[in-house]
C-alpha positions as semicolon CSV with decimal commas, in nm:
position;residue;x (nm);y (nm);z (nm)
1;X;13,031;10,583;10,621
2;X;12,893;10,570;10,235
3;X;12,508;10,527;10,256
4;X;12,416;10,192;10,082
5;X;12,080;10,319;9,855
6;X;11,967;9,988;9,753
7;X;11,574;10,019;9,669
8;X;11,382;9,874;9,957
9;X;11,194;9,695;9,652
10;X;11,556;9,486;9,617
11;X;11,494;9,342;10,038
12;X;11,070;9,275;9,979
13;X;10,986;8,882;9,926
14;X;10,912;8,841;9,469
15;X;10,595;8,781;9,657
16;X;10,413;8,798;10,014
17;X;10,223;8,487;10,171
18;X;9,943;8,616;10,349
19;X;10,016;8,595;10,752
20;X;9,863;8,454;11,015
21;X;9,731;8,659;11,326
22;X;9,707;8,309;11,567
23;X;9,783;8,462;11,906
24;X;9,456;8,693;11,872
25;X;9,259;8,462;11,968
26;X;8,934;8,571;11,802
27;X;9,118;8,514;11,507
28;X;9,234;8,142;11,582
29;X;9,233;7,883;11,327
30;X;9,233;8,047;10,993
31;X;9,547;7,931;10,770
32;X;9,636;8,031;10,442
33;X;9,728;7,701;10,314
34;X;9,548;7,359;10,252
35;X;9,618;7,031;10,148
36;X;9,413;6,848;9,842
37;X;9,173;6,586;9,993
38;X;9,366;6,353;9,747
39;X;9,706;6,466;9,883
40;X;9,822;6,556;9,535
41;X;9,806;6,967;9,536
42;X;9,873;7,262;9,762
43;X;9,675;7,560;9,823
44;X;9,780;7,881;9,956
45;X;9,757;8,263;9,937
46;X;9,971;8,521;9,771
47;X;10,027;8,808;9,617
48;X;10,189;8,712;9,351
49;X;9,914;8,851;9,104
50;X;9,905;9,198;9,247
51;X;9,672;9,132;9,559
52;X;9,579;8,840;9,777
53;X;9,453;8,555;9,600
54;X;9,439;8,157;9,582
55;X;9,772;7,970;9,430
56;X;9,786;7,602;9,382
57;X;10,097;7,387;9,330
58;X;10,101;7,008;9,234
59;X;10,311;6,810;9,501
60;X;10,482;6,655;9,200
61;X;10,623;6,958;9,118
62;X;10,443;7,193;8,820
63;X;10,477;7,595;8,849
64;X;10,167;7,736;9,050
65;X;9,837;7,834;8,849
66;X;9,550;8,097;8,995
67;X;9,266;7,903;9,101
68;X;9,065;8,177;9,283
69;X;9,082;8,545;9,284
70;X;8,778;8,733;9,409
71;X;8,769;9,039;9,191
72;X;8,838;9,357;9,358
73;X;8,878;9,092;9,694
74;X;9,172;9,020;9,901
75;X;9,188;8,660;9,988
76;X;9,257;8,543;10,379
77;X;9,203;8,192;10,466
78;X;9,106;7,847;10,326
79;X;8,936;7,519;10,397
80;X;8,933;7,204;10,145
81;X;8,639;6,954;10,191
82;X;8,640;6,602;10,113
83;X;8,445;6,627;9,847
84;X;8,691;6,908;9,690
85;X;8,540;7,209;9,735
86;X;8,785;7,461;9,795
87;X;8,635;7,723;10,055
88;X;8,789;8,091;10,054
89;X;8,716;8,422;10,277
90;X;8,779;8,757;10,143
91;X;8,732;9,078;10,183
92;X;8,739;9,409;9,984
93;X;8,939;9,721;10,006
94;X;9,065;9,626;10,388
95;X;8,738;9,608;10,564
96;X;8,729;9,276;10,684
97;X;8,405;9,244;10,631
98;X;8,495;8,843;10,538
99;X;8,292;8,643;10,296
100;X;8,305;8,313;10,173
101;X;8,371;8,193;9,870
102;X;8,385;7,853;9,677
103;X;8,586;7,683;9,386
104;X;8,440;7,353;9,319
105;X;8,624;7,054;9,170
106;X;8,509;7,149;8,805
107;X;8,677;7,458;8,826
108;X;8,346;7,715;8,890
109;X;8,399;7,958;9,126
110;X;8,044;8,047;9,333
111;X;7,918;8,298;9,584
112;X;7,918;8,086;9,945
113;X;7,795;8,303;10,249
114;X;7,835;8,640;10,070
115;X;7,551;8,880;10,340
116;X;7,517;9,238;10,240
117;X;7,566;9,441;10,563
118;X;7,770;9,751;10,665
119;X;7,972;9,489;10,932
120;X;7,876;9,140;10,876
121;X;8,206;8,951;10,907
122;X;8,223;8,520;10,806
123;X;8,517;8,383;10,973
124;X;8,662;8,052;10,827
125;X;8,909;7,796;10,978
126;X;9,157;7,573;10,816
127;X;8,949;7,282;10,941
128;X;8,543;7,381;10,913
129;X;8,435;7,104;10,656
130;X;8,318;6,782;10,791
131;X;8,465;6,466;10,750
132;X;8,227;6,327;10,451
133;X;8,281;6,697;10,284
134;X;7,905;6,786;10,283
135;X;7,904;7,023;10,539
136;X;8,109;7,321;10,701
137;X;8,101;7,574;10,975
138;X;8,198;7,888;11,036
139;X;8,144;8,180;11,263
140;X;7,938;8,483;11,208
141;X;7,786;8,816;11,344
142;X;7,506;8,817;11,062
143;X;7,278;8,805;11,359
144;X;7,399;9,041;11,611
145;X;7,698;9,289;11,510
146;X;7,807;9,277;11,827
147;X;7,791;8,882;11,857
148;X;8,018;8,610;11,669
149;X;7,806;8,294;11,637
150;X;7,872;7,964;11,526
151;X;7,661;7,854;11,177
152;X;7,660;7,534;10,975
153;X;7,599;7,499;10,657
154;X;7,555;7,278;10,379
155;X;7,812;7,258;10,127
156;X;7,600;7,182;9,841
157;X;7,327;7,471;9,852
158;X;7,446;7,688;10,110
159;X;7,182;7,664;10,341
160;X;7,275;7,703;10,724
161;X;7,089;7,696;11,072
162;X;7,303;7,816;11,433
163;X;7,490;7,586;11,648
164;X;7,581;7,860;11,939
165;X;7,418;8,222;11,978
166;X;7,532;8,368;12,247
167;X;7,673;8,724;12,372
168;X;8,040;8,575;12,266
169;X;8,273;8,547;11,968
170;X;8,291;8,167;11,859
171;X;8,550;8,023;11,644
172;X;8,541;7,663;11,500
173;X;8,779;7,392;11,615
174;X;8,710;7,094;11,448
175;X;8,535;6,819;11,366
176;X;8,526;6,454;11,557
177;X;8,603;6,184;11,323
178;X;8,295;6,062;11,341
179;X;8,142;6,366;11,241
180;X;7,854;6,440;11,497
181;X;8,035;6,681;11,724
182;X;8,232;7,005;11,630
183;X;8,468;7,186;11,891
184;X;8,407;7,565;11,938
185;X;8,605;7,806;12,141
186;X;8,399;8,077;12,297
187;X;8,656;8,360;12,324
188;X;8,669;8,662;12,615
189;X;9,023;8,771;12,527
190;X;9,331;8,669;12,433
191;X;9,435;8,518;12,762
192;X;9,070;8,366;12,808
193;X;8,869;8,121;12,602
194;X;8,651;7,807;12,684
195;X;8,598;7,510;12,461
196;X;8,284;7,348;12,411
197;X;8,144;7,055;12,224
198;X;7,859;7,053;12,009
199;X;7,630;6,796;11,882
200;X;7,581;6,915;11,515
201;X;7,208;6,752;11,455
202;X;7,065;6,882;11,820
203;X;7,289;7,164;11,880
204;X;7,323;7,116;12,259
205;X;7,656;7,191;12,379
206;X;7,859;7,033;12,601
207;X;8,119;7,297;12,820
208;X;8,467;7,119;12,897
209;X;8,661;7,402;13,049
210;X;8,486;7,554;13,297
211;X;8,768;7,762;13,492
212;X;8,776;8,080;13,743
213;X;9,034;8,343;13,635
214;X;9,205;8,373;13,290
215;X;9,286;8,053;13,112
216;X;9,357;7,989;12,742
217;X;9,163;7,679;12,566
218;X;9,232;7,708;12,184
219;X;9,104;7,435;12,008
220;X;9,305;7,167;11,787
221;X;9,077;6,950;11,697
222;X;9,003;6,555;11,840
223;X;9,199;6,223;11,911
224;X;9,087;5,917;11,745
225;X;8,971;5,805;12,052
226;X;8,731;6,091;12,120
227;X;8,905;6,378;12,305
228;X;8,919;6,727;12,228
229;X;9,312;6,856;12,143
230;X;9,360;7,167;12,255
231;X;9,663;7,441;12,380
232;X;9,602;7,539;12,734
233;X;9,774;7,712;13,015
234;X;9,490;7,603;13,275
235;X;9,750;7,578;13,558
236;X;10,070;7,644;13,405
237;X;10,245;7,943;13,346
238;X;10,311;7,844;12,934
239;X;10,113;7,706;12,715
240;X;10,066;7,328;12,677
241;X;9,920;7,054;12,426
242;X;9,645;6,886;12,652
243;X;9,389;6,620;12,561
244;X;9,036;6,657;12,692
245;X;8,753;6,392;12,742
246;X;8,462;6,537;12,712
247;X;8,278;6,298;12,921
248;X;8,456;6,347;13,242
249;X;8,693;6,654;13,173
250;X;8,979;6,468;13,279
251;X;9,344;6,626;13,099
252;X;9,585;6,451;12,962
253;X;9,921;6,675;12,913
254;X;10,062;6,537;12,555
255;X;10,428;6,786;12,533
256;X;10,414;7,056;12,840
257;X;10,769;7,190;12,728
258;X;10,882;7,543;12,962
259;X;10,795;7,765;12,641
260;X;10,459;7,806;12,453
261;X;10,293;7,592;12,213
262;X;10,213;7,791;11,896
263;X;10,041;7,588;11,682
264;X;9,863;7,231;11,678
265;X;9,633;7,054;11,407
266;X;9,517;6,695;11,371
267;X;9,431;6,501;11,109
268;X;9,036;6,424;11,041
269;X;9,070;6,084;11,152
270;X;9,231;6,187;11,475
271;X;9,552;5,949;11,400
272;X;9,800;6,196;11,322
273;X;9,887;6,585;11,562
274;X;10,116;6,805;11,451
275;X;10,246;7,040;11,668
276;X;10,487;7,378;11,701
277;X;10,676;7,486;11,994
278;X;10,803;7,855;11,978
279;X;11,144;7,857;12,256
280;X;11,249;8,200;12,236
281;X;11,146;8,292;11,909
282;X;11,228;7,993;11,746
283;X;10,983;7,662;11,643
284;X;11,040;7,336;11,675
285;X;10,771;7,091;11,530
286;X;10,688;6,770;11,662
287;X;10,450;6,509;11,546
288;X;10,285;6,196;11,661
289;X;10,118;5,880;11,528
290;X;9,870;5,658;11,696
291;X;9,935;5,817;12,021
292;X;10,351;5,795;11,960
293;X;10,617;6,067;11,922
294;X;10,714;6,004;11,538
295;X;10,964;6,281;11,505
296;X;11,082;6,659;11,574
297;X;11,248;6,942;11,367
298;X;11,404;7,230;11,467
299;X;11,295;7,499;11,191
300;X;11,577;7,754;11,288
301;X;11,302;8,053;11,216
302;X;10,912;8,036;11,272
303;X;10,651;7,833;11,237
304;X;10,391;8,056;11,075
305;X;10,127;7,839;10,969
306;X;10,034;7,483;11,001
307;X;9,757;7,245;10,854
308;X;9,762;6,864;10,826
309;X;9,590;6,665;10,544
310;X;9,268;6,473;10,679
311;X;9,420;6,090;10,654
312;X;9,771;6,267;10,819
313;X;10,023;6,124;10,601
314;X;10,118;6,461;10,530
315;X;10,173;6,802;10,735
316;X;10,229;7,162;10,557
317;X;10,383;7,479;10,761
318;X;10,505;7,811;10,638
319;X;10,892;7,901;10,773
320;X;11,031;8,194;10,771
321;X;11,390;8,283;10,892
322;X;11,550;8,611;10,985
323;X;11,693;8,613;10,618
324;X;11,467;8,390;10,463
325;X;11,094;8,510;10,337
326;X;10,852;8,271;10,384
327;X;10,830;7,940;10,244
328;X;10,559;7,650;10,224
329;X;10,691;7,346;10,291
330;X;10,519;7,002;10,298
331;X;10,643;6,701;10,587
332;X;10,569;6,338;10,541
333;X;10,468;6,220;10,922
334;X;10,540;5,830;10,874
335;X;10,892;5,918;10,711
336;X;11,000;6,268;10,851
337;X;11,094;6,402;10,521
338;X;11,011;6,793;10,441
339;X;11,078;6,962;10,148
340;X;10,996;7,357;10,020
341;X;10,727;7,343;9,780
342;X;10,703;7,691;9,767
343;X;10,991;7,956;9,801
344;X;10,970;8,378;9,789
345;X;11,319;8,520;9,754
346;X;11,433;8,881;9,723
347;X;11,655;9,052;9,451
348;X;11,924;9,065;9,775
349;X;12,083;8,794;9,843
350;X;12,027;8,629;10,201
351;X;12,437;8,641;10,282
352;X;12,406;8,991;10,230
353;X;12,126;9,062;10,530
354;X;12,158;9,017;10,893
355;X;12,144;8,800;11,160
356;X;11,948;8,950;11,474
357;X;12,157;8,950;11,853
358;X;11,925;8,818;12,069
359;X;11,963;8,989;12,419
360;X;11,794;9,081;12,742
361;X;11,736;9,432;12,875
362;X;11,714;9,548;13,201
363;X;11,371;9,743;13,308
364;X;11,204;9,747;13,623
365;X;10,964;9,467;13,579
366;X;11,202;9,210;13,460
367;X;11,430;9,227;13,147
368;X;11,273;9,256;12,813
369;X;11,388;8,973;12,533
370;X;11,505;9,190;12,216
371;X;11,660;9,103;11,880
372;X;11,924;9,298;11,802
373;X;12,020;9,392;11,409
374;X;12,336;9,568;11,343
375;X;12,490;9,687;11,031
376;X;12,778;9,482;10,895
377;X;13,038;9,755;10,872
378;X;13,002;10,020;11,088
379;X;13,243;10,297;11,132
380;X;13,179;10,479;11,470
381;X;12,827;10,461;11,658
382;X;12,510;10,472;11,427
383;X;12,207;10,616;11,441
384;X;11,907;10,317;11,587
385;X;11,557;10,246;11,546
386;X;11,345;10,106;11,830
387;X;11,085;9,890;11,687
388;X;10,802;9,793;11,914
389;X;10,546;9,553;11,763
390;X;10,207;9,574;11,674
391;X;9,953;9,375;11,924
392;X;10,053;9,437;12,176
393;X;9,989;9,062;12,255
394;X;10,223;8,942;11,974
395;X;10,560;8,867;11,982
396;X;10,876;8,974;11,718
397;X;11,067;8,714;11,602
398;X;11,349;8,645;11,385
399;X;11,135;8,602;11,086
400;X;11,121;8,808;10,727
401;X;10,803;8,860;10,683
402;X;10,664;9,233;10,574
403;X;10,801;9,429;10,886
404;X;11,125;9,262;10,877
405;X;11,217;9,348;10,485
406;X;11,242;9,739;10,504
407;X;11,414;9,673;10,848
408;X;11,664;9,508;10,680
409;X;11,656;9,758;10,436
410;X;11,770;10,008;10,714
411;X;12,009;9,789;10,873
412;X;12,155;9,735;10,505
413;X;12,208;10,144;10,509
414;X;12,373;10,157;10,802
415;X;12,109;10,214;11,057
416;X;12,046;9,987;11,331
417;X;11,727;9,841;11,441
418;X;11,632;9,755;11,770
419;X;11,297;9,483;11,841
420;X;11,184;9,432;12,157
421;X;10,917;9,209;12,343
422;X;10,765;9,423;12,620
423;X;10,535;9,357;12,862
424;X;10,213;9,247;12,709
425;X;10,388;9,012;12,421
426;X;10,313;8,633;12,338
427;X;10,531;8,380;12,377
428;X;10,716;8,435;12,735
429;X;10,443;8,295;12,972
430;X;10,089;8,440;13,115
431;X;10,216;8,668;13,354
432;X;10,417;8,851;13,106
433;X;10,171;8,864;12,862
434;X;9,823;9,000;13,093
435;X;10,071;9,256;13,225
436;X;9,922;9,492;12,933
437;X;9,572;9,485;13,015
438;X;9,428;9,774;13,117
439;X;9,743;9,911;13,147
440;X;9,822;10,088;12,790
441;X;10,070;10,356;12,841
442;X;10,183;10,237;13,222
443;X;10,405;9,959;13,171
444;X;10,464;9,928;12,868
445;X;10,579;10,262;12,879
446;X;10,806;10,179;13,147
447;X;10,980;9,899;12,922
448;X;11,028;10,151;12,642
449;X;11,171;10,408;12,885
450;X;11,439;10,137;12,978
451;X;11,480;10,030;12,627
452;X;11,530;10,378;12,500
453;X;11,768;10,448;12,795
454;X;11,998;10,127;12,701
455;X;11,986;10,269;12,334
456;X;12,087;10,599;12,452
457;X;12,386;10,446;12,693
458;X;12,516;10,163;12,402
459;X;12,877;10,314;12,233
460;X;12,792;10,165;11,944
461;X;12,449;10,357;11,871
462;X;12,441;10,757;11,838
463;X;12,253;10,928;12,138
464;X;12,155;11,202;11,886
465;X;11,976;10,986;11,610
466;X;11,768;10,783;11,786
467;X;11,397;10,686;11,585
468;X;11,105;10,539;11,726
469;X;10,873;10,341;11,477
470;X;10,565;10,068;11,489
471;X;10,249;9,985;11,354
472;X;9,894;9,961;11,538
473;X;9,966;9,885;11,874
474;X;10,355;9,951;11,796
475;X;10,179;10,304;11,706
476;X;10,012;10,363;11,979
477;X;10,389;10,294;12,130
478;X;10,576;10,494;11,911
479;X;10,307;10,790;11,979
480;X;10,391;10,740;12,375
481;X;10,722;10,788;12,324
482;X;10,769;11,106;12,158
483;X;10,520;11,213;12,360
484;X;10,617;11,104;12,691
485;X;10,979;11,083;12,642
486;X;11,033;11,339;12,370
487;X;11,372;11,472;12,419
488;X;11,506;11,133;12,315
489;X;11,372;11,125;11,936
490;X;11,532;11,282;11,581
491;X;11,200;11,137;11,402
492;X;10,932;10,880;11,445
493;X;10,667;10,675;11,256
494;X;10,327;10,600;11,324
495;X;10,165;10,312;11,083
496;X;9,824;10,312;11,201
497;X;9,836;10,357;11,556
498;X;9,585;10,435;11,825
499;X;9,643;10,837;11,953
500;X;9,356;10,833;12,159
501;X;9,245;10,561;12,341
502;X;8,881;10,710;12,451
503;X;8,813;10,778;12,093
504;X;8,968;10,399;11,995
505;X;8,707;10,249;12,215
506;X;8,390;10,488;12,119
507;X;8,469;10,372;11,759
508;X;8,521;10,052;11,775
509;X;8,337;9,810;11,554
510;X;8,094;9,628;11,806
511;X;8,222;9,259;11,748
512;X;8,559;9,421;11,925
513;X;8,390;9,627;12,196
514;X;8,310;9,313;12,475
515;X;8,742;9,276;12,418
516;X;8,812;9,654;12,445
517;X;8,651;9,685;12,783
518;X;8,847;9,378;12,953
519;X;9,161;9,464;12,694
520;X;9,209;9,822;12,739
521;X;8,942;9,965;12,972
522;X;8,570;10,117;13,004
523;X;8,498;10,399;12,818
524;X;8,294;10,508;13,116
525;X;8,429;10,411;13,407
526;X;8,801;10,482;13,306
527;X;8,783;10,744;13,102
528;X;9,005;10,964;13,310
529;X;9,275;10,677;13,319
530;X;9,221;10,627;12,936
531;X;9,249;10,982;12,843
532;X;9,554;11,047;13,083
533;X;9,746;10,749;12,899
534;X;9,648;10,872;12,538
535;X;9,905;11,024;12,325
536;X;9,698;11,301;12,221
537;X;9,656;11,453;12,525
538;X;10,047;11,496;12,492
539;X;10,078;11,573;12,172
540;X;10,222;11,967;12,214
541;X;10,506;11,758;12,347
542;X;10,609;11,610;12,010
543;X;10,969;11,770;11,931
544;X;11,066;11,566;11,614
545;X;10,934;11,547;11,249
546;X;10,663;11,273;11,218
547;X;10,557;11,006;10,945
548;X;10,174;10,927;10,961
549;X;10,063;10,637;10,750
550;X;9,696;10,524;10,763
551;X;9,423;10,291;10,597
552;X;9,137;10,460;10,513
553;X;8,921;10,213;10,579
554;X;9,054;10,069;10,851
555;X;8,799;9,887;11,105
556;X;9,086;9,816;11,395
557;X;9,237;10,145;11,354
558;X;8,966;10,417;11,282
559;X;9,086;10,686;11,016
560;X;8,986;10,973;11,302
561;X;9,292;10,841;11,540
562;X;9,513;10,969;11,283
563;X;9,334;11,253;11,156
564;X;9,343;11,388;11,532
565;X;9,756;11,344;11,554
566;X;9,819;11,517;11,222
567;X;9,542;11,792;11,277
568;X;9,658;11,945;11,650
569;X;9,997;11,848;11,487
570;X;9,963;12,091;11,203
571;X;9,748;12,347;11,413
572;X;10,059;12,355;11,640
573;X;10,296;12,457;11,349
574;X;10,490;12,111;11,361
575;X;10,645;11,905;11,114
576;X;10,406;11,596;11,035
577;X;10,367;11,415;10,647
578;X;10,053;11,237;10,627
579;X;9,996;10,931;10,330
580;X;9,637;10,745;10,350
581;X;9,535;10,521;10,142
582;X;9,169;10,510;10,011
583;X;9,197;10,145;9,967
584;X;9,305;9,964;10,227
585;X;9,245;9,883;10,594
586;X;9,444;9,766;10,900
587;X;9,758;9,662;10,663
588;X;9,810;9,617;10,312
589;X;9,644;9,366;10,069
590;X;9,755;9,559;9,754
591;X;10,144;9,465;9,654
592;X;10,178;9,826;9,530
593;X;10,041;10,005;9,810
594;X;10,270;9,754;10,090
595;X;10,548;9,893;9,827
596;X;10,430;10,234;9,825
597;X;10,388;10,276;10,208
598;X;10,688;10,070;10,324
599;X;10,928;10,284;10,089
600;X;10,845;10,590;10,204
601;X;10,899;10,481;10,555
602;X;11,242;10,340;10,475
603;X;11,358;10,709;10,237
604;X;11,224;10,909;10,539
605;X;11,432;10,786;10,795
606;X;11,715;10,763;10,642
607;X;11,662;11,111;10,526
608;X;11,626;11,176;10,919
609;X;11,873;10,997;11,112
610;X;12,197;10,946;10,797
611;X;12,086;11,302;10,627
């Protein structure tokens, strides 16, 4: 069949919104959009200006205008206070080294919690401002580098003093209507978190989750009547919308639907929740008022972000479909409307790109969910691309975001692309995700076996051209494959993945090390485990060219797990092509270097697998 060239540049969104990581936990509550405290403009972050900055949009309508761009900064998340101060964090060059900034109502632009330090990180969420504006918290490891504490600090002059200090990574939840108490979640992994209240003039803190074993608290913010909202799985096997009193600890189950809720918010006054229920891949939002059900909307895509404005007449969420890029979109709660206020769109058009097949593949620990996307006219079997996801406790869904563009751009060319959830993905209950820890390169490597083997066995995909791809964690699996199974693969790519998972953990920035140990393993205890499971200890095995892309400042993702594929790789005589790039980190915040990186992935495997 005739190769369809179209530039990936013609299936990448006019202009990116910057994404949400929600289901790692330690990165909970951030958003990239925010409501006016007078309900008449939008916030949110894009790239429309080259890298990640601050966009606003009247509600009545006007064309966006740049309201904050940190220079030489990429912007990540965003907070407005009552009193109209717009909060931003940002970082430089990929680092996430996170500092706040601040727009005030007169238009100035000022320095917030800016701390010189080789690792001091300020993490901000959508709701950290108190209710009278004068006041917000966020979380910090200015203290301790290995320690993410709770801070407030006053809005006007930027003064702070703690709230929590502790041997733990806090993130804020919210503040009670009345002001006095803010919800934290102390986080231990992804599949473990408690809640606690604190009193914001004494700082003693209240615990309302105490729980043996793994259980997910992740904070929402508080009823009018004085309960903590939160999404839990204390008991359950998928994650529920729970009310808390923090008197008695007594739970109140608001929606406990058989799939996960993704997202909740509530308005200041604790009148108005928002929810987002992901059922297979796809949201639904609900909402309530004064304790009633007010409505529910099936998104057909995902819910990617969600914040509500502090009186909760209105709700804004970012969708995204599987052929849609994302769009901002605002919902009246009393009335149910929701309109786009925002929309990306690509030079293709959407009837032009592809649907995914949603299907279910047989392994040995229970079949793995999988999209599915196929080229539209295929003559004869194709050559596939297995796609495993970064994470790994993340789920792929049908959803265009900056993964999803140069698929399509593949599937557009005639190559198909195959997603899967393995073990140790979001969104398909606790047991399924937990599965993964400790257990990098044992069962996860047993669901890409089977997935690789139903590739190999499908008529309509070509045995013989067969790719393996991913990103971070979806590098670490694309490394295991064409190391562990590496008479399968005509090529592979590896975005930033891990290669050595001793060397991952001995690196690691110390804010991530307490996770590592209960995520992935000791370095001490388990080192022979960890070093049997790493790809490099394989990595003679490799039999097919490889693509190396890699941050150079990368803080997840060290530089040296790279360096050590493409070095043995080139000592052994094999075919590698290594691209860094000086300034970025664990992704992209540049719009030319996502272009750059993302376009040579797409021209080498199509070089590989159509020829």
């Amino acid at each position: 069949m005739a190769v369809d060239r179209r530039p990936l540049a013609d299936f990448l969104p006019r202009e990116q919104l910057r994404q949400m990581a929600h289901t790692t936990r330690r990165y909970s509550g951030a958003s990239a959009i925010a409501i006016s405290p007078d309900r008449r403009e939008l916030a949110y972050v894009s790239d429309r200006g080259g890298t990640y900055a601050v966009w606003a949009v009247s509600l009545g309508g006007d064309e966006p205008r740049l309201v904050i761009a940190i220079d030489g900064g990429a912007v990540r998340g965003l907070c407005w206070s009552a009193k109209g101060d717009l909060i931003a964090s940002a970082d430089r060059g990929g680092t996430e080294r996170w500092q706040l900034y601040v727009r005030r109502p007169d238009g100035t632009i000022h320095h917030f919690a800016v701390t010189e330090g080789e690792r001091v990180q300020h993490h901000l969420s959508w709701n950290a401002a108190s209710p009278d504006g004068m006041r917000v918290a966020y979380s910090t490891n200015a203290r301790e580098p290995a320690d993410v504490d709770a801070v407030l600090a006053d809005l006007a002059d930027g003064a702070t003093r703690p709230l929590a200090q502790a041997p733990a990574w806090h993130v804020i939840g919210g503040w009670s209507p009345d002001g006095r108490t803010l919800l934290v979640m102390r986080v231990q992994d992804n599949s473990d978190q408690d809640l606690v209240a604190i009193d914001v003039e004494s700082a003693d803190a209240a615990e309302l989750t105490r729980h043996s074993g793994d259980a997910q608290h992740v904070p929402a913010g508080w009823l009018r009547d004085g309960r903590a909202l939160a999404i839990s799985d204390l008991g359950r096997e998928h994650l529920a919308l729970v009310a808390i009193d923090p008197r008695s600890g007594e739970r109140e189950t608001i929606d406990g639907p058989e799939w996960d809720i993704e997202l909740a918010v509530s308005s200041t006054d604790g009148r108005v929740q928002v929810w987002s229920v992901n059922v297979d891949g796809f949201s639904t939002l609900r909402w309530r008022r004064d304790g009633r059900l007010a409505g529910e909307r099936a998104l057909g895509g995902q819910c990617e972000d969600l914040v509500v404005s502090a009186d909760g007449a209105l709700a804004s969420f970012v969708r995204m479909g599987a052929t849609a890029p994302a769009q901002v979109w605002v919902l009246d709660t009393e009335s149910g409307d929701a309109r786009p206020v925002v929309v990306t769109t690509t030079p293709v058009p959407a009837a032009e790109l592809v649907e995914p097949e949603q299907v279910r593949i047989a392994a040995p620990e229970g079949d793995i969910p999988a999209l599915v996307y196929r080229p539209r006219r295929a003559a004869g079997p194709v050559p596939a691309v297995l796609y495993p996801h970064g994470g790994p406790e993340a789920q792929s869904r049908p959803a265009y975001n900056h993964v999803l563009g140069p698929l399509q751009c593949l599937v557009a060319r005639g190559i198909a692309v195959v997603v899967p959830n393995i073990h140790g993905s979001t969104g398909y209950g606790r047991s399924w995700q937990s599965a993964i820890h400790k257990d990098w390169g044992g069962i996860d490597l047993r669901d890409l076996r089977a997935v690789s083997e139903w590739m190999a066995t499908r008529p309509e995909f070509d045995p013989q051209r067969l790719a393996v791809y991913g990103g971070s964690y979806g590098g670490f699996a694309a490394l295991t494959c064409v190391t562990r199974l590496p008479e399968r693969w005509r090529c592979a790519v590896d975005l930033f993945g891990v290669a050595n998972l001793v060397t991952m953990l001995e690196n690691a920035q110390p804010n991530w090390r307490r996770f590592n140990a209960r995520w992935i393993g000791d370095v001490e205890r388990d080192r022979a485990r960890l070093a049997e499971r790493s790809p490099i200890t394989r990595i003679d095995e490799i039999r097919c060219p490889l693509l190396v892309i890699q941050g150079a400042n990368d803080p997840r993702v060290p530089k040296d797990e790279s360096d050590q594929v493409v070095r043995r790789l080139r000592a052994l005589g094999r075919r590698v092509e290594y691209l860094v790039f000086e300034d970025e980190g664990h992704g992209f915040t540049k719009r030319r270097n996502h272009q750059a990186a993302y376009a040579r992935i797409v021209e080498f495997l199509t070089a590989e697998l159509l020829g």
